């Protein structure tokens, strides 16, 4: 069963991995990605992030991305978690985990889901520093990473 | 019969700069698309001008990504926001 979870709560990657691992004896590959709050982005000296989203739409768009991934690759389970609200340095932000029969499908779907999550799901990050705060700008490189899947 | 209104929502930097997260507007006969609505809002001046400026504004209609030519009608929820930056 797929999971889409958006909220303030933290998550345990080991628990998510365990769910992916029990997706049947035909599962031969699991790919996961975890994103963390780091100390530099648009600004240096980042002490934390504030993450805003569009409740309702966020979950619908993620569910749509999983649907697209399932049309392109043979996937067993997909689990996506994205946190919102106030996060501190080194906190976990996002988890994408995919199980499949083969590694190529698992790797590709995991990367597709992360790339498109960054460019098409209504989340916004604000960087917090000791000297002020700043809404992160969308990067051309992220746009290109999202667009390369459109064909 | 409900009056012809739409709900407009703003997020992130736009929400902060415009000083509001949502409003209910009477739908004018001239506002047939999300782009028409953006232009009307930009006429308020001040920070609202950016809705029709050089900075990209993303649009959602009824919680699905939309474009300036997407039609809007009574009861719709239209949202305007900066390019997304999750992940």
PDB file of C-alpha atoms in Angstrom:
ATOM      1  CA  UNK A   1       0.000   0.000   0.000  1.00  0.00           C
ATOM      2  CA  UNK A   2       1.261   3.466  -0.883  1.00  0.00           C
ATOM      3  CA  UNK A   3       1.731   6.183   1.723  1.00  0.00           C
ATOM      4  CA  UNK A   4       1.470   9.950   1.276  1.00  0.00           C
ATOM      5  CA  UNK A   5       2.052  11.799   4.529  1.00  0.00           C
ATOM      6  CA  UNK A   6       2.374  15.567   4.926  1.00  0.00           C
ATOM      7  CA  UNK A   7       2.662  17.002   8.414  1.00  0.00           C
ATOM      8  CA  UNK A   8       4.845  18.278  11.219  1.00  0.00           C
ATOM      9  CA  UNK A   9       5.767  14.882  12.668  1.00  0.00           C
ATOM     10  CA  UNK A  10       9.221  13.386  12.149  1.00  0.00           C
ATOM     11  CA  UNK A  11       9.600   9.924  10.594  1.00  0.00           C
ATOM     12  CA  UNK A  12      11.751   6.848  11.071  1.00  0.00           C
ATOM     13  CA  UNK A  13      13.455   5.737   7.818  1.00  0.00           C
ATOM     14  CA  UNK A  14      13.981   2.237   9.303  1.00  0.00           C
ATOM     15  CA  UNK A  15      10.253   1.879   9.800  1.00  0.00           C
ATOM     16  CA  UNK A  16       9.588   3.062   6.242  1.00  0.00           C
ATOM     17  CA  UNK A  17      12.191   0.633   4.900  1.00  0.00           C
ATOM     18  CA  UNK A  18      10.497  -2.198   6.799  1.00  0.00           C
ATOM     19  CA  UNK A  19       7.174  -1.363   5.100  1.00  0.00           C
ATOM     20  CA  UNK A  20       8.872  -1.362   1.683  1.00  0.00           C
ATOM     21  CA  UNK A  21      10.617  -4.646   2.444  1.00  0.00           C
ATOM     22  CA  UNK A  22       7.374  -6.482   3.147  1.00  0.00           C
ATOM     23  CA  UNK A  23       5.948  -5.769  -0.306  1.00  0.00           C
ATOM     24  CA  UNK A  24       6.064  -9.436  -1.305  1.00  0.00           C
ATOM     25  CA  UNK A  25       8.524 -12.091  -2.442  1.00  0.00           C
ATOM     26  CA  UNK A  26       8.703 -10.528  -5.906  1.00  0.00           C
ATOM     27  CA  UNK A  27      10.431  -7.451  -4.485  1.00  0.00           C
ATOM     28  CA  UNK A  28      14.110  -7.417  -5.353  1.00  0.00           C
ATOM     29  CA  UNK A  29      15.020  -3.754  -4.965  1.00  0.00           C
ATOM     30  CA  UNK A  30      14.373  -0.845  -2.630  1.00  0.00           C
ATOM     31  CA  UNK A  31      15.558   2.715  -3.322  1.00  0.00           C
ATOM     32  CA  UNK A  32      15.109   5.467  -0.751  1.00  0.00           C
ATOM     33  CA  UNK A  33      15.997   9.142  -0.516  1.00  0.00           C
ATOM     34  CA  UNK A  34      16.025  11.291   2.628  1.00  0.00           C
ATOM     35  CA  UNK A  35      16.457  15.078   2.498  1.00  0.00           C
ATOM     36  CA  UNK A  36      17.817  17.027   5.493  1.00  0.00           C
ATOM     37  CA  UNK A  37      18.008  20.671   6.584  1.00  0.00           C
ATOM     38  CA  UNK A  38      21.558  21.881   5.847  1.00  0.00           C
ATOM     39  CA  UNK A  39      23.448  24.964   6.955  1.00  0.00           C
ATOM     40  CA  UNK A  40      23.593  26.751   3.610  1.00  0.00           C
ATOM     41  CA  UNK A  41      21.205  27.305   0.722  1.00  0.00           C
ATOM     42  CA  UNK A  42      20.368  30.707  -0.773  1.00  0.00           C
ATOM     43  CA  UNK A  43      21.877  32.084   2.465  1.00  0.00           C
ATOM     44  CA  UNK A  44      24.817  30.873   4.549  1.00  0.00           C
ATOM     45  CA  UNK A  45      24.514  30.335   8.289  1.00  0.00           C
ATOM     46  CA  UNK A  46      21.072  28.749   8.005  1.00  0.00           C
ATOM     47  CA  UNK A  47      19.796  27.765  11.461  1.00  0.00           C
ATOM     48  CA  UNK A  48      16.501  26.259  10.374  1.00  0.00           C
ATOM     49  CA  UNK A  49      13.668  26.227   7.854  1.00  0.00           C
ATOM     50  CA  UNK A  50      10.007  27.099   7.876  1.00  0.00           C
ATOM     51  CA  UNK A  51       8.008  24.996   5.414  1.00  0.00           C
ATOM     52  CA  UNK A  52       4.593  26.068   4.158  1.00  0.00           C
ATOM     53  CA  UNK A  53       2.235  24.052   1.949  1.00  0.00           C
ATOM     54  CA  UNK A  54      -1.223  24.108   0.395  1.00  0.00           C
ATOM     55  CA  UNK A  55      -3.185  21.568   2.448  1.00  0.00           C
ATOM     56  CA  UNK A  56      -5.323  19.319   0.291  1.00  0.00           C
ATOM     57  CA  UNK A  57      -3.662  20.227  -2.982  1.00  0.00           C
ATOM     58  CA  UNK A  58      -0.273  19.016  -1.729  1.00  0.00           C
ATOM     59  CA  UNK A  59      -1.523  15.489  -1.088  1.00  0.00           C
ATOM     60  CA  UNK A  60      -3.457  15.374  -4.383  1.00  0.00           C
ATOM     61  CA  UNK A  61      -0.453  16.430  -6.445  1.00  0.00           C
ATOM     62  CA  UNK A  62       1.830  13.880  -4.739  1.00  0.00           C
ATOM     63  CA  UNK A  63      -0.740  11.137  -5.315  1.00  0.00           C
ATOM     64  CA  UNK A  64      -0.810  12.164  -8.992  1.00  0.00           C
ATOM     65  CA  UNK A  65       2.995  11.911  -9.216  1.00  0.00           C
ATOM     66  CA  UNK A  66       2.881   8.386  -7.746  1.00  0.00           C
ATOM     67  CA  UNK A  67       0.252   7.502 -10.350  1.00  0.00           C
ATOM     68  CA  UNK A  68       2.540   8.801 -13.126  1.00  0.00           C
ATOM     69  CA  UNK A  69       5.489   6.844 -11.689  1.00  0.00           C
ATOM     70  CA  UNK A  70       3.407   3.664 -11.647  1.00  0.00           C
ATOM     71  CA  UNK A  71       2.557   4.154 -15.326  1.00  0.00           C
ATOM     72  CA  UNK A  72       6.248   4.421 -16.236  1.00  0.00           C
ATOM     73  CA  UNK A  73       7.831   1.800 -14.009  1.00  0.00           C
ATOM     74  CA  UNK A  74       6.880  -1.488 -12.388  1.00  0.00           C
ATOM     75  CA  UNK A  75       6.590  -0.490  -8.729  1.00  0.00           C
ATOM     76  CA  UNK A  76       5.452  -2.481  -5.738  1.00  0.00           C
ATOM     77  CA  UNK A  77       5.212   0.095  -2.948  1.00  0.00           C
ATOM     78  CA  UNK A  78       5.760   3.839  -2.784  1.00  0.00           C
ATOM     79  CA  UNK A  79       6.044   5.804   0.466  1.00  0.00           C
ATOM     80  CA  UNK A  80       6.397   9.588   0.465  1.00  0.00           C
ATOM     81  CA  UNK A  81       6.625  11.732   3.588  1.00  0.00           C
ATOM     82  CA  UNK A  82       7.150  15.507   3.577  1.00  0.00           C
ATOM     83  CA  UNK A  83       7.348  17.584   6.709  1.00  0.00           C
ATOM     84  CA  UNK A  84       6.024  21.134   7.149  1.00  0.00           C
ATOM     85  CA  UNK A  85       6.312  23.806   9.842  1.00  0.00           C
ATOM     86  CA  UNK A  86       9.492  24.707  11.740  1.00  0.00           C
ATOM     87  CA  UNK A  87      12.531  22.500  11.231  1.00  0.00           C
ATOM     88  CA  UNK A  88      15.990  22.777  12.720  1.00  0.00           C
ATOM     89  CA  UNK A  89      19.428  22.157  11.251  1.00  0.00           C
ATOM     90  CA  UNK A  90      19.983  18.455  10.375  1.00  0.00           C
ATOM     91  CA  UNK A  91      16.259  17.653  10.769  1.00  0.00           C
ATOM     92  CA  UNK A  92      14.712  15.316   8.202  1.00  0.00           C
ATOM     93  CA  UNK A  93      12.524  17.092   5.632  1.00  0.00           C
ATOM     94  CA  UNK A  94      11.478  14.512   3.082  1.00  0.00           C
ATOM     95  CA  UNK A  95      11.468  10.762   2.492  1.00  0.00           C
ATOM     96  CA  UNK A  96      10.836   8.976  -0.797  1.00  0.00           C
ATOM     97  CA  UNK A  97      10.981   5.172  -0.811  1.00  0.00           C
ATOM     98  CA  UNK A  98      10.156   2.799  -3.649  1.00  0.00           C
ATOM     99  CA  UNK A  99      10.174  -0.981  -3.893  1.00  0.00           C
ATOM    100  CA  UNK A 100      10.281  -2.888  -7.151  1.00  0.00           C
ATOM    101  CA  UNK A 101      11.418  -6.143  -8.712  1.00  0.00           C
ATOM    102  CA  UNK A 102      14.500  -4.518 -10.241  1.00  0.00           C
ATOM    103  CA  UNK A 103      16.942  -1.777  -9.298  1.00  0.00           C
ATOM    104  CA  UNK A 104      16.559   0.243 -12.517  1.00  0.00           C
ATOM    105  CA  UNK A 105      12.844   0.810 -11.866  1.00  0.00           C
ATOM    106  CA  UNK A 106      13.436   1.587  -8.185  1.00  0.00           C
ATOM    107  CA  UNK A 107      16.266   4.080  -8.861  1.00  0.00           C
ATOM    108  CA  UNK A 108      14.449   5.834 -11.713  1.00  0.00           C
ATOM    109  CA  UNK A 109      11.116   6.119  -9.897  1.00  0.00           C
ATOM    110  CA  UNK A 110      12.791   7.416  -6.735  1.00  0.00           C
ATOM    111  CA  UNK A 111      14.639  10.101  -8.704  1.00  0.00           C
ATOM    112  CA  UNK A 112      11.544  11.009 -10.757  1.00  0.00           C
ATOM    113  CA  UNK A 113       9.475  11.415  -7.599  1.00  0.00           C
ATOM    114  CA  UNK A 114      12.105  13.614  -5.893  1.00  0.00           C
ATOM    115  CA  UNK A 115      12.721  15.739  -9.000  1.00  0.00           C
ATOM    116  CA  UNK A 116       9.035  16.362  -9.670  1.00  0.00           C
ATOM    117  CA  UNK A 117       8.262  16.843  -5.965  1.00  0.00           C
ATOM    118  CA  UNK A 118      10.622  19.814  -6.009  1.00  0.00           C
ATOM    119  CA  UNK A 119       9.039  21.512  -9.020  1.00  0.00           C
ATOM    120  CA  UNK A 120       5.335  20.678  -8.980  1.00  0.00           C
ATOM    121  CA  UNK A 121       4.115  20.177  -5.410  1.00  0.00           C
ATOM    122  CA  UNK A 122       2.973  23.298  -3.489  1.00  0.00           C
ATOM    123  CA  UNK A 123       5.636  23.474  -0.774  1.00  0.00           C
ATOM    124  CA  UNK A 124       7.666  26.600   0.019  1.00  0.00           C
ATOM    125  CA  UNK A 125      10.797  26.810   2.143  1.00  0.00           C
ATOM    126  CA  UNK A 126      11.886  29.830   4.126  1.00  0.00           C
ATOM    127  CA  UNK A 127      15.480  29.860   5.360  1.00  0.00           C
ATOM    128  CA  UNK A 128      16.022  31.173   8.863  1.00  0.00           C
ATOM    129  CA  UNK A 129      19.344  32.679   9.966  1.00  0.00           C
ATOM    130  CA  UNK A 130      20.523  34.757  12.941  1.00  0.00           C
ATOM    131  CA  UNK A 131      20.406  37.862  10.743  1.00  0.00           C
ATOM    132  CA  UNK A 132      17.008  37.345   9.101  1.00  0.00           C
ATOM    133  CA  UNK A 133      14.832  35.111   6.967  1.00  0.00           C
ATOM    134  CA  UNK A 134      14.445  34.511   3.248  1.00  0.00           C
ATOM    135  CA  UNK A 135      11.963  32.636   1.019  1.00  0.00           C
ATOM    136  CA  UNK A 136      14.015  30.216  -1.062  1.00  0.00           C
ATOM    137  CA  UNK A 137      13.960  30.901  -4.821  1.00  0.00           C
ATOM    138  CA  UNK A 138      13.253  28.068  -7.250  1.00  0.00           C
ATOM    139  CA  UNK A 139      16.485  27.056  -8.975  1.00  0.00           C
ATOM    140  CA  UNK A 140      16.853  26.721 -12.754  1.00  0.00           C
ATOM    141  CA  UNK A 141      18.726  23.456 -12.102  1.00  0.00           C
ATOM    142  CA  UNK A 142      15.733  22.070 -10.173  1.00  0.00           C
ATOM    143  CA  UNK A 143      13.391  23.147 -12.966  1.00  0.00           C
ATOM    144  CA  UNK A 144      15.585  21.343 -15.499  1.00  0.00           C
ATOM    145  CA  UNK A 145      15.691  18.216 -13.322  1.00  0.00           C
ATOM    146  CA  UNK A 146      11.880  18.213 -13.206  1.00  0.00           C
ATOM    147  CA  UNK A 147      11.478  18.950 -16.907  1.00  0.00           C
ATOM    148  CA  UNK A 148      13.784  16.185 -18.110  1.00  0.00           C
ATOM    149  CA  UNK A 149      11.083  13.646 -17.211  1.00  0.00           C
ATOM    150  CA  UNK A 150       8.546  15.317 -19.519  1.00  0.00           C
ATOM    151  CA  UNK A 151       8.646  13.368 -22.723  1.00  0.00           C
TER     152      UNK A 151
ATOM    153  CA  UNK B   1     -28.938  30.534  -5.475  1.00  0.00           C
ATOM    154  CA  UNK B   2     -25.466  31.447  -4.321  1.00  0.00           C
ATOM    155  CA  UNK B   3     -23.938  34.726  -5.415  1.00  0.00           C
ATOM    156  CA  UNK B   4     -21.172  34.492  -7.975  1.00  0.00           C
ATOM    157  CA  UNK B   5     -18.059  34.569  -5.844  1.00  0.00           C
ATOM    158  CA  UNK B   6     -14.661  32.931  -5.917  1.00  0.00           C
ATOM    159  CA  UNK B   7     -12.185  32.308  -3.131  1.00  0.00           C
ATOM    160  CA  UNK B   8      -8.653  33.517  -3.810  1.00  0.00           C
ATOM    161  CA  UNK B   9      -5.770  32.154  -1.738  1.00  0.00           C
ATOM    162  CA  UNK B  10      -2.160  33.331  -1.466  1.00  0.00           C
ATOM    163  CA  UNK B  11       0.835  31.407  -0.190  1.00  0.00           C
ATOM    164  CA  UNK B  12       4.407  31.870   1.054  1.00  0.00           C
ATOM    165  CA  UNK B  13       6.172  35.089  -0.009  1.00  0.00           C
ATOM    166  CA  UNK B  14       3.053  36.391  -1.789  1.00  0.00           C
ATOM    167  CA  UNK B  15       0.916  35.781   1.308  1.00  0.00           C
ATOM    168  CA  UNK B  16       3.372  37.789   3.404  1.00  0.00           C
ATOM    169  CA  UNK B  17       3.864  40.634   0.944  1.00  0.00           C
ATOM    170  CA  UNK B  18       0.166  41.011   0.143  1.00  0.00           C
ATOM    171  CA  UNK B  19      -0.717  40.794   3.832  1.00  0.00           C
ATOM    172  CA  UNK B  20      -3.536  38.272   3.374  1.00  0.00           C
ATOM    173  CA  UNK B  21      -3.909  34.529   2.945  1.00  0.00           C
ATOM    174  CA  UNK B  22      -7.353  34.514   1.350  1.00  0.00           C
ATOM    175  CA  UNK B  23     -10.307  36.607   0.281  1.00  0.00           C
ATOM    176  CA  UNK B  24     -13.705  36.093  -1.303  1.00  0.00           C
ATOM    177  CA  UNK B  25     -14.316  38.171  -4.424  1.00  0.00           C
ATOM    178  CA  UNK B  26     -17.438  38.864  -6.422  1.00  0.00           C
ATOM    179  CA  UNK B  27     -16.813  37.462  -9.859  1.00  0.00           C
ATOM    180  CA  UNK B  28     -16.927  40.143 -12.510  1.00  0.00           C
ATOM    181  CA  UNK B  29     -18.194  39.202 -15.972  1.00  0.00           C
ATOM    182  CA  UNK B  30     -14.874  40.389 -17.390  1.00  0.00           C
ATOM    183  CA  UNK B  31     -12.861  37.965 -15.288  1.00  0.00           C
ATOM    184  CA  UNK B  32     -13.146  34.790 -17.264  1.00  0.00           C
ATOM    185  CA  UNK B  33      -9.675  33.390 -16.697  1.00  0.00           C
ATOM    186  CA  UNK B  34      -7.113  33.185 -13.915  1.00  0.00           C
ATOM    187  CA  UNK B  35      -4.985  35.652 -15.898  1.00  0.00           C
ATOM    188  CA  UNK B  36      -7.857  38.195 -16.002  1.00  0.00           C
ATOM    189  CA  UNK B  37      -8.145  37.862 -12.243  1.00  0.00           C
ATOM    190  CA  UNK B  38      -4.389  38.431 -11.808  1.00  0.00           C
ATOM    191  CA  UNK B  39      -4.559  41.615 -13.878  1.00  0.00           C
ATOM    192  CA  UNK B  40      -7.532  42.927 -11.903  1.00  0.00           C
ATOM    193  CA  UNK B  41      -5.760  42.264  -8.589  1.00  0.00           C
ATOM    194  CA  UNK B  42      -2.556  43.916  -9.867  1.00  0.00           C
ATOM    195  CA  UNK B  43      -4.539  47.147 -10.423  1.00  0.00           C
ATOM    196  CA  UNK B  44      -4.803  47.514  -6.645  1.00  0.00           C
ATOM    197  CA  UNK B  45      -1.245  48.858  -6.820  1.00  0.00           C
ATOM    198  CA  UNK B  46       1.570  48.598  -4.270  1.00  0.00           C
ATOM    199  CA  UNK B  47       2.647  44.997  -3.610  1.00  0.00           C
ATOM    200  CA  UNK B  48      -0.242  43.760  -5.799  1.00  0.00           C
ATOM    201  CA  UNK B  49       1.530  45.023  -8.915  1.00  0.00           C
ATOM    202  CA  UNK B  50       3.905  42.059  -8.750  1.00  0.00           C
ATOM    203  CA  UNK B  51       1.009  39.767  -9.773  1.00  0.00           C
ATOM    204  CA  UNK B  52       1.308  41.149 -13.285  1.00  0.00           C
ATOM    205  CA  UNK B  53       5.050  41.885 -13.162  1.00  0.00           C
ATOM    206  CA  UNK B  54       8.176  40.079 -14.269  1.00  0.00           C
ATOM    207  CA  UNK B  55       8.324  37.620 -11.383  1.00  0.00           C
ATOM    208  CA  UNK B  56       6.693  34.280 -12.129  1.00  0.00           C
ATOM    209  CA  UNK B  57       3.406  33.612 -10.336  1.00  0.00           C
ATOM    210  CA  UNK B  58       2.099  30.056 -10.235  1.00  0.00           C
ATOM    211  CA  UNK B  59      -1.641  29.436 -10.422  1.00  0.00           C
ATOM    212  CA  UNK B  60      -3.913  26.696  -9.123  1.00  0.00           C
ATOM    213  CA  UNK B  61      -7.636  26.431  -9.830  1.00  0.00           C
ATOM    214  CA  UNK B  62      -9.576  24.115  -7.529  1.00  0.00           C
ATOM    215  CA  UNK B  63      -6.294  22.756  -6.184  1.00  0.00           C
ATOM    216  CA  UNK B  64      -4.893  21.693  -9.546  1.00  0.00           C
ATOM    217  CA  UNK B  65      -2.021  23.482 -11.309  1.00  0.00           C
ATOM    218  CA  UNK B  66      -3.395  25.900 -13.882  1.00  0.00           C
ATOM    219  CA  UNK B  67      -2.299  28.523 -16.405  1.00  0.00           C
ATOM    220  CA  UNK B  68      -3.286  32.145 -17.055  1.00  0.00           C
ATOM    221  CA  UNK B  69      -5.782  31.028 -19.712  1.00  0.00           C
ATOM    222  CA  UNK B  70      -7.507  28.554 -17.337  1.00  0.00           C
ATOM    223  CA  UNK B  71     -11.168  29.547 -16.985  1.00  0.00           C
ATOM    224  CA  UNK B  72     -12.566  30.455 -13.594  1.00  0.00           C
ATOM    225  CA  UNK B  73     -16.195  30.316 -12.567  1.00  0.00           C
ATOM    226  CA  UNK B  74     -18.513  30.806  -9.582  1.00  0.00           C
ATOM    227  CA  UNK B  75     -17.502  28.824  -6.509  1.00  0.00           C
ATOM    228  CA  UNK B  76     -13.968  28.134  -7.735  1.00  0.00           C
ATOM    229  CA  UNK B  77     -10.943  28.277  -5.451  1.00  0.00           C
ATOM    230  CA  UNK B  78      -8.096  30.071  -7.184  1.00  0.00           C
ATOM    231  CA  UNK B  79      -4.619  30.244  -5.648  1.00  0.00           C
ATOM    232  CA  UNK B  80      -1.595  32.361  -6.537  1.00  0.00           C
ATOM    233  CA  UNK B  81       1.879  31.550  -5.252  1.00  0.00           C
ATOM    234  CA  UNK B  82       5.599  31.800  -6.022  1.00  0.00           C
ATOM    235  CA  UNK B  83       7.376  28.899  -7.788  1.00  0.00           C
ATOM    236  CA  UNK B  84       7.451  25.954  -5.407  1.00  0.00           C
ATOM    237  CA  UNK B  85      10.563  25.014  -3.415  1.00  0.00           C
ATOM    238  CA  UNK B  86       9.865  21.792  -1.521  1.00  0.00           C
ATOM    239  CA  UNK B  87      11.869  18.597  -1.288  1.00  0.00           C
TER     240      UNK B  87
END
